[in-house]
Tab-separated table of C-alpha atoms in Angstrom:
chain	number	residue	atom	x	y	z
A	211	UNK	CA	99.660	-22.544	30.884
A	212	UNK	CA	100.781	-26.414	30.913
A	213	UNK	CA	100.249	-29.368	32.823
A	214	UNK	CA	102.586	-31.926	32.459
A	215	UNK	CA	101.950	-35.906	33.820
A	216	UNK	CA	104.496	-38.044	32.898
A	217	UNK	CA	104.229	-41.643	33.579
A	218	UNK	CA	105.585	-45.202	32.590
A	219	UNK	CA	108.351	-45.668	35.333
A	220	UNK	CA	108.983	-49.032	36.818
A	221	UNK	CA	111.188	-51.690	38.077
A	222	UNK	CA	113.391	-53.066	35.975
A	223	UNK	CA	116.489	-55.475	35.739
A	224	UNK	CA	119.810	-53.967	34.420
A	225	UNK	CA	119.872	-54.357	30.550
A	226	UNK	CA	116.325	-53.797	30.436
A	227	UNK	CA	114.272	-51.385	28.557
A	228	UNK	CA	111.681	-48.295	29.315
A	229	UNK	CA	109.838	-46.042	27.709
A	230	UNK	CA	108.167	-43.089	29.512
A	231	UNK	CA	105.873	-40.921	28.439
A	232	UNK	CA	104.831	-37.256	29.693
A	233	UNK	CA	101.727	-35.537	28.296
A	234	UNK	CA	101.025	-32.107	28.097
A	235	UNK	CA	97.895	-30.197	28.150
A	236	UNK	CA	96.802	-27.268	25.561
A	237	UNK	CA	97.028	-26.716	21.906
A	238	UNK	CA	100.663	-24.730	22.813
A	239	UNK	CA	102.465	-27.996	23.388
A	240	UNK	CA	104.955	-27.310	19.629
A	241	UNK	CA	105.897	-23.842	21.299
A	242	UNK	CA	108.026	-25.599	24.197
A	243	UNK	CA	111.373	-27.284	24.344
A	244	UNK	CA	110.859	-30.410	26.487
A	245	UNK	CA	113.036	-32.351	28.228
A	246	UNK	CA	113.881	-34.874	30.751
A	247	UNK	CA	115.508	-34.981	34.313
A	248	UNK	CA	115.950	-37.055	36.639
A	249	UNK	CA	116.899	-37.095	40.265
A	250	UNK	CA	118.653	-40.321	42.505
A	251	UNK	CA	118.478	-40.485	45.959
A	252	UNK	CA	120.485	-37.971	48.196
A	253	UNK	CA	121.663	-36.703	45.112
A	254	UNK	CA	121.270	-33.235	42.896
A	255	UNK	CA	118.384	-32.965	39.674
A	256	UNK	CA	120.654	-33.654	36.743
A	257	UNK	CA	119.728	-33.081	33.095
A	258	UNK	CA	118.962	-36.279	31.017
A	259	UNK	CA	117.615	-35.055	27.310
A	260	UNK	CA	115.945	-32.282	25.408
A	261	UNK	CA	113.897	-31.993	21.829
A	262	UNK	CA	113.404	-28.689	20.178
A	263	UNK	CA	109.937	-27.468	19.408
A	264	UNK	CA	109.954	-29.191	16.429
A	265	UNK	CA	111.449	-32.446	17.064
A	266	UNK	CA	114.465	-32.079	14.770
A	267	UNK	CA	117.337	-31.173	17.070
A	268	UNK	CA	117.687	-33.572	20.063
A	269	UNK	CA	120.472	-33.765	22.735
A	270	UNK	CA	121.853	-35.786	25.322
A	271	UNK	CA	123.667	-36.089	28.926
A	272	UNK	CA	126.643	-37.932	28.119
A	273	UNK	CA	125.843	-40.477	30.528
A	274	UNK	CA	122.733	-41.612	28.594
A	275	UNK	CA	123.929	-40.738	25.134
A	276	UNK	CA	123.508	-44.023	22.918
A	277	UNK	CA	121.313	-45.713	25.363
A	278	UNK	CA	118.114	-42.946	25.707
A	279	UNK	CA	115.947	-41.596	22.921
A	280	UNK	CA	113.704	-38.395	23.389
A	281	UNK	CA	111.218	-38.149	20.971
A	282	UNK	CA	108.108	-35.750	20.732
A	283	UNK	CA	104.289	-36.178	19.115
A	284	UNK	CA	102.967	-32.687	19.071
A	285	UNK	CA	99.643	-34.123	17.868
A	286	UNK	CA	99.207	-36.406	20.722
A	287	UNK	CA	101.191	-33.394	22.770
A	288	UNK	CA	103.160	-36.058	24.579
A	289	UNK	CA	107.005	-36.414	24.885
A	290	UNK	CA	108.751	-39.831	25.262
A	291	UNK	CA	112.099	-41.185	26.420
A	292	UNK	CA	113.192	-44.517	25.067
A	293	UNK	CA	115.856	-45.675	27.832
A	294	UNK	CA	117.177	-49.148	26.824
A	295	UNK	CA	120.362	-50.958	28.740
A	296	UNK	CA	119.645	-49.726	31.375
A	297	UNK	CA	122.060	-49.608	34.779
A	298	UNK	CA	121.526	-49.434	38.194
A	299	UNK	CA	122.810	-45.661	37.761
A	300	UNK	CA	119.793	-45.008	36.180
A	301	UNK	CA	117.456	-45.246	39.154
A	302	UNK	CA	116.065	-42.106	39.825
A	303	UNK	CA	112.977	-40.059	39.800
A	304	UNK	CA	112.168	-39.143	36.041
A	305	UNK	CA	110.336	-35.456	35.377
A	306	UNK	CA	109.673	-34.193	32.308
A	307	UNK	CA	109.686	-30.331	32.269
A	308	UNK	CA	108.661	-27.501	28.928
A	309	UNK	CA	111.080	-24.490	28.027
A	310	UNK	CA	109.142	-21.661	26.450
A	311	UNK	CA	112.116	-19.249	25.982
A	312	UNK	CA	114.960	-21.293	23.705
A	313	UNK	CA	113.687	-23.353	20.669
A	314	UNK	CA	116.403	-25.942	21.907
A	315	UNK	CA	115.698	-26.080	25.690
A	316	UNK	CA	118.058	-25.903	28.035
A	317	UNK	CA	120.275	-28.160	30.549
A	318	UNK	CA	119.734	-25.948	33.376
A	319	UNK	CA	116.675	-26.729	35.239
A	320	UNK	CA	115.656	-22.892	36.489
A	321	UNK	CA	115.467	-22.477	32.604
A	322	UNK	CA	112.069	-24.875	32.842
A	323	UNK	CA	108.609	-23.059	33.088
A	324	UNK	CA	106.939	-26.194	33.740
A	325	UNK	CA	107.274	-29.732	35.462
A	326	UNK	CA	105.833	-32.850	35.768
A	327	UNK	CA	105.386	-34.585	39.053
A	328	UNK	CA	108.163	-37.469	38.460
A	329	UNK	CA	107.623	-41.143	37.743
A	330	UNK	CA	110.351	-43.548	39.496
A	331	UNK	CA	112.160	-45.971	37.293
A	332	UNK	CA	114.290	-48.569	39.325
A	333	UNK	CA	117.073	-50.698	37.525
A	334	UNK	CA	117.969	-53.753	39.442
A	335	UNK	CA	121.448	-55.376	39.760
């Protein structure tokens, strides 16, 4: 079993930076994928990042890809994403979520064995 919190959400003005965090209960934390969604208003969950178990293989939406940086501490068991120049776009609810079955993760949420309960980040114009 995991619990996932994730935190560090907030208002914002466009250009601005973030950083959230999401930490994980247990000692299994290395064994999962993680990644991040997020989730505007009126609008479907779309797929933001993932990190392998490891750390060493990391991928992106397009639509954050040079702006967003996942990164993992299996020690602390806690996942980050670095979002910097930041848009208005990027308002949305923010969950971080663990994939036992694919070293990689996944893009697909159903794929996700575990979620956190969201943290709102707001980018102002």
């Amino acid at each position: 079993q995991v619990q996932l919190v994730d935190s560090g959400g907030g208002l914002v003005q466009a250009g601005g930076s973030l950083r959230l965090s999401c930490a994980a209960s247990g000692r299994t934390f290395s064994s999962y994928a993680m990644s991040w969604f997020r989730q505007a208003p009126g609008k479907e969950r779309e797929f933001v990042a993932a990190i392998s178990w490891g750390g060493g293989r990391t991928y992106y939406a397009d639509s954050v890809k040079g702006r967003f940086t996942i990164s993992r501490d299996n020690i602390k068991s806690t996942v980050y994403l670095q979002m910097n120049s930041l848009k208005p776009e990027d308002t949305a609810i923010y969950f971080c979520a663990a994939c036992a079955s694919t070293m990689y993760g996944s893009r697909r949420q159903n794929d996700y064995d575990y979620w956190g309960q969201g943290t709102q980040v707001t980018v102002s114009s």
